[in-house]
mmCIF file of C-alpha atoms in Angstrom:
data_model
loop_
_atom_site.group_PDB
_atom_site.id
_atom_site.type_symbol
_atom_site.label_atom_id
_atom_site.label_comp_id
_atom_site.label_asym_id
_atom_site.label_seq_id
_atom_site.Cartn_x
_atom_site.Cartn_y
_atom_site.Cartn_z
ATOM 1 C CA UNK A 1071 131.406 92.758 103.662
ATOM 2 C CA UNK A 1072 129.585 91.593 100.514
ATOM 3 C CA UNK A 1073 130.978 94.255 98.214
ATOM 4 C CA UNK A 1074 132.671 94.089 94.871
ATOM 5 C CA UNK A 1075 135.978 95.972 94.726
ATOM 6 C CA UNK A 1076 135.562 99.350 93.035
ATOM 7 C CA UNK A 1077 131.756 99.321 93.248
ATOM 8 C CA UNK A 1078 129.689 101.049 95.939
ATOM 9 C CA UNK A 1079 127.122 98.893 97.737
ATOM 10 C CA UNK A 1080 124.375 101.448 97.091
ATOM 11 C CA UNK A 1081 124.102 104.645 95.079
ATOM 12 C CA UNK A 1082 122.096 107.791 95.735
ATOM 13 C CA UNK A 1083 120.406 110.095 93.291
ATOM 14 C CA UNK A 1084 121.305 113.783 93.659
ATOM 15 C CA UNK A 1085 117.923 114.401 95.355
ATOM 16 C CA UNK A 1086 118.534 111.597 97.857
ATOM 17 C CA UNK A 1087 122.060 112.711 98.732
ATOM 18 C CA UNK A 1088 120.857 116.309 99.102
ATOM 19 C CA UNK A 1089 118.040 115.259 101.463
ATOM 20 C CA UNK A 1090 120.284 112.945 103.513
ATOM 21 C CA UNK A 1091 122.921 115.671 103.839
ATOM 22 C CA UNK A 1092 120.250 118.192 104.868
ATOM 23 C CA UNK A 1093 118.847 115.860 107.533
ATOM 24 C CA UNK A 1094 122.337 114.958 108.805
ATOM 25 C CA UNK A 1095 123.148 118.646 109.263
ATOM 26 C CA UNK A 1096 119.788 119.409 110.883
ATOM 27 C CA UNK A 1097 120.067 116.567 113.406
ATOM 28 C CA UNK A 1098 123.842 116.755 113.907
ATOM 29 C CA UNK A 1099 124.429 113.086 113.089
ATOM 30 C CA UNK A 1100 127.183 111.386 111.129
ATOM 31 C CA UNK A 1101 125.192 108.930 108.983
ATOM 32 C CA UNK A 1102 121.873 107.487 107.923
ATOM 33 C CA UNK A 1103 121.790 103.753 108.725
ATOM 34 C CA UNK A 1104 119.749 101.550 106.416
ATOM 35 C CA UNK A 1105 118.721 98.070 107.444
ATOM 36 C CA UNK A 1106 116.005 95.456 107.133
ATOM 37 C CA UNK A 1107 113.543 93.864 109.533
ATOM 38 C CA UNK A 1108 110.953 91.132 109.247
ATOM 39 C CA UNK A 1109 107.484 92.478 108.730
ATOM 40 C CA UNK A 1110 104.764 93.462 106.314
ATOM 41 C CA UNK A 1111 102.765 91.242 104.036
ATOM 42 C CA UNK A 1112 105.728 90.495 101.720
ATOM 43 C CA UNK A 1113 108.053 89.538 104.591
ATOM 44 C CA UNK A 1114 110.689 92.294 104.966
ATOM 45 C CA UNK A 1115 110.726 96.058 105.485
ATOM 46 C CA UNK A 1116 113.441 98.680 105.111
ATOM 47 C CA UNK A 1117 114.541 100.517 108.251
ATOM 48 C CA UNK A 1118 116.181 103.925 108.381
ATOM 49 C CA UNK A 1119 117.582 105.792 111.354
ATOM 50 C CA UNK A 1120 120.252 108.391 111.971
ATOM 51 C CA UNK A 1121 123.320 107.438 113.988
ATOM 52 C CA UNK A 1122 126.031 109.364 115.787
ATOM 53 C CA UNK A 1123 128.646 106.696 115.137
ATOM 54 C CA UNK A 1124 128.260 103.852 112.614
ATOM 55 C CA UNK A 1125 129.016 100.340 113.858
ATOM 56 C CA UNK A 1126 132.394 98.841 112.945
ATOM 57 C CA UNK A 1127 130.738 96.309 110.610
ATOM 58 C CA UNK A 1128 128.516 98.812 108.798
ATOM 59 C CA UNK A 1129 129.301 99.321 105.109
ATOM 60 C CA UNK A 1130 129.813 103.077 104.644
ATOM 61 C CA UNK A 1131 128.859 104.819 101.405
ATOM 62 C CA UNK A 1132 129.612 108.522 100.974
ATOM 63 C CA UNK A 1133 128.368 110.577 98.074
ATOM 64 C CA UNK A 1134 128.164 114.364 97.686
ATOM 65 C CA UNK A 1135 128.464 114.906 101.444
ATOM 66 C CA UNK A 1136 125.780 112.346 102.314
ATOM 67 C CA UNK A 1137 126.841 109.350 104.383
ATOM 68 C CA UNK A 1138 124.911 106.057 104.486
ATOM 69 C CA UNK A 1139 125.764 103.169 106.810
ATOM 70 C CA UNK A 1140 124.401 99.780 105.785
ATOM 71 C CA UNK A 1141 123.719 97.403 108.647
ATOM 72 C CA UNK A 1142 125.684 94.119 108.346
ATOM 73 C CA UNK A 1143 122.654 91.835 107.972
ATOM 74 C CA UNK A 1144 121.240 94.031 105.176
ATOM 75 C CA UNK A 1145 124.387 94.406 103.060
ATOM 76 C CA UNK A 1146 123.830 91.356 100.864
ATOM 77 C CA UNK A 1147 120.200 92.310 100.203
ATOM 78 C CA UNK A 1148 120.864 95.989 99.442
ATOM 79 C CA UNK A 1149 123.848 95.600 97.120
ATOM 80 C CA UNK A 1150 123.112 97.390 93.840
ATOM 81 C CA UNK A 1151 120.260 99.492 95.254
ATOM 82 C CA UNK A 1152 119.663 103.067 94.165
ATOM 83 C CA UNK A 1153 118.233 105.366 96.843
ATOM 84 C CA UNK A 1154 116.067 108.229 95.630
ATOM 85 C CA UNK A 1155 113.995 110.949 97.303
ATOM 86 C CA UNK A 1156 110.655 111.728 95.720
ATOM 87 C CA UNK A 1157 108.172 114.485 96.449
ATOM 88 C CA UNK A 1158 104.554 114.600 95.323
ATOM 89 C CA UNK A 1159 101.420 116.483 96.327
ATOM 90 C CA UNK A 1160 100.445 113.717 98.751
ATOM 91 C CA UNK A 1161 103.729 112.496 100.171
ATOM 92 C CA UNK A 1162 107.488 112.662 100.092
ATOM 93 C CA UNK A 1163 110.115 110.170 101.115
ATOM 94 C CA UNK A 1164 112.969 107.882 100.224
ATOM 95 C CA UNK A 1165 112.476 105.140 97.658
ATOM 96 C CA UNK A 1166 114.638 102.126 96.868
ATOM 97 C CA UNK A 1167 115.259 100.676 93.414
ATOM 98 C CA UNK A 1168 116.593 97.312 94.533
ATOM 99 C CA UNK A 1169 117.531 94.652 91.938
ATOM 100 C CA UNK A 1170 117.399 91.948 94.630
ATOM 101 C CA UNK A 1171 113.661 92.322 95.291
ATOM 102 C CA UNK A 1172 111.485 89.604 93.780
ATOM 103 C CA UNK A 1173 108.106 90.757 95.094
ATOM 104 C CA UNK A 1174 106.498 93.664 96.926
ATOM 105 C CA UNK A 1175 103.178 94.160 98.647
ATOM 106 C CA UNK A 1176 100.524 96.310 97.008
ATOM 107 C CA UNK A 1177 101.253 99.369 99.154
ATOM 108 C CA UNK A 1178 105.005 99.110 98.501
ATOM 109 C CA UNK A 1179 105.962 99.082 102.185
ATOM 110 C CA UNK A 1180 107.294 95.536 102.349
ATOM 111 C CA UNK A 1181 109.399 93.416 100.031
ATOM 112 C CA UNK A 1182 110.594 89.887 99.381
ATOM 113 C CA UNK A 1183 114.143 89.054 98.287
ATOM 114 C CA UNK A 1184 115.844 86.435 96.172
ATOM 115 C CA UNK A 1185 117.072 83.365 98.042
ATOM 116 C CA UNK A 1186 120.294 83.957 100.032
ATOM 117 C CA UNK A 1187 122.196 81.276 98.086
ATOM 118 C CA UNK A 1188 121.133 82.895 94.799
ATOM 119 C CA UNK A 1189 122.320 86.316 95.987
ATOM 120 C CA UNK A 1190 125.692 84.917 97.056
ATOM 121 C CA UNK A 1191 126.141 83.118 93.729
ATOM 122 C CA UNK A 1192 125.408 86.348 91.833
ATOM 123 C CA UNK A 1193 128.032 88.255 93.866
ATOM 124 C CA UNK A 1194 130.670 85.584 93.271
ATOM 125 C CA UNK A 1195 130.069 85.049 89.585
#
């Protein structure tokens, strides 16, 4: 929807694609859907859920057997994002290196994006 020909909307590190593939197989689903919702102290939060069948308007990214569906309203904000999976002694989970984020809350759970007009101008030029 907001893509650039020849360039994937998001990329996954090998650890992220391995974890997504593992979870897809475990749960018997066809994709991990990534989206956004209003919330948190910075204004927006990432959402993630597994789906049997992606929506027709989802942007589909496949890499090393992992399949990610990007919800239509999130596509413009997630373009250029790298998804990673990190494990530490205290926690493990997916992380997002998103070039469109201008601010994040202290705990890292919510984010703020560039203005919509600015994002569209960057995609066009």
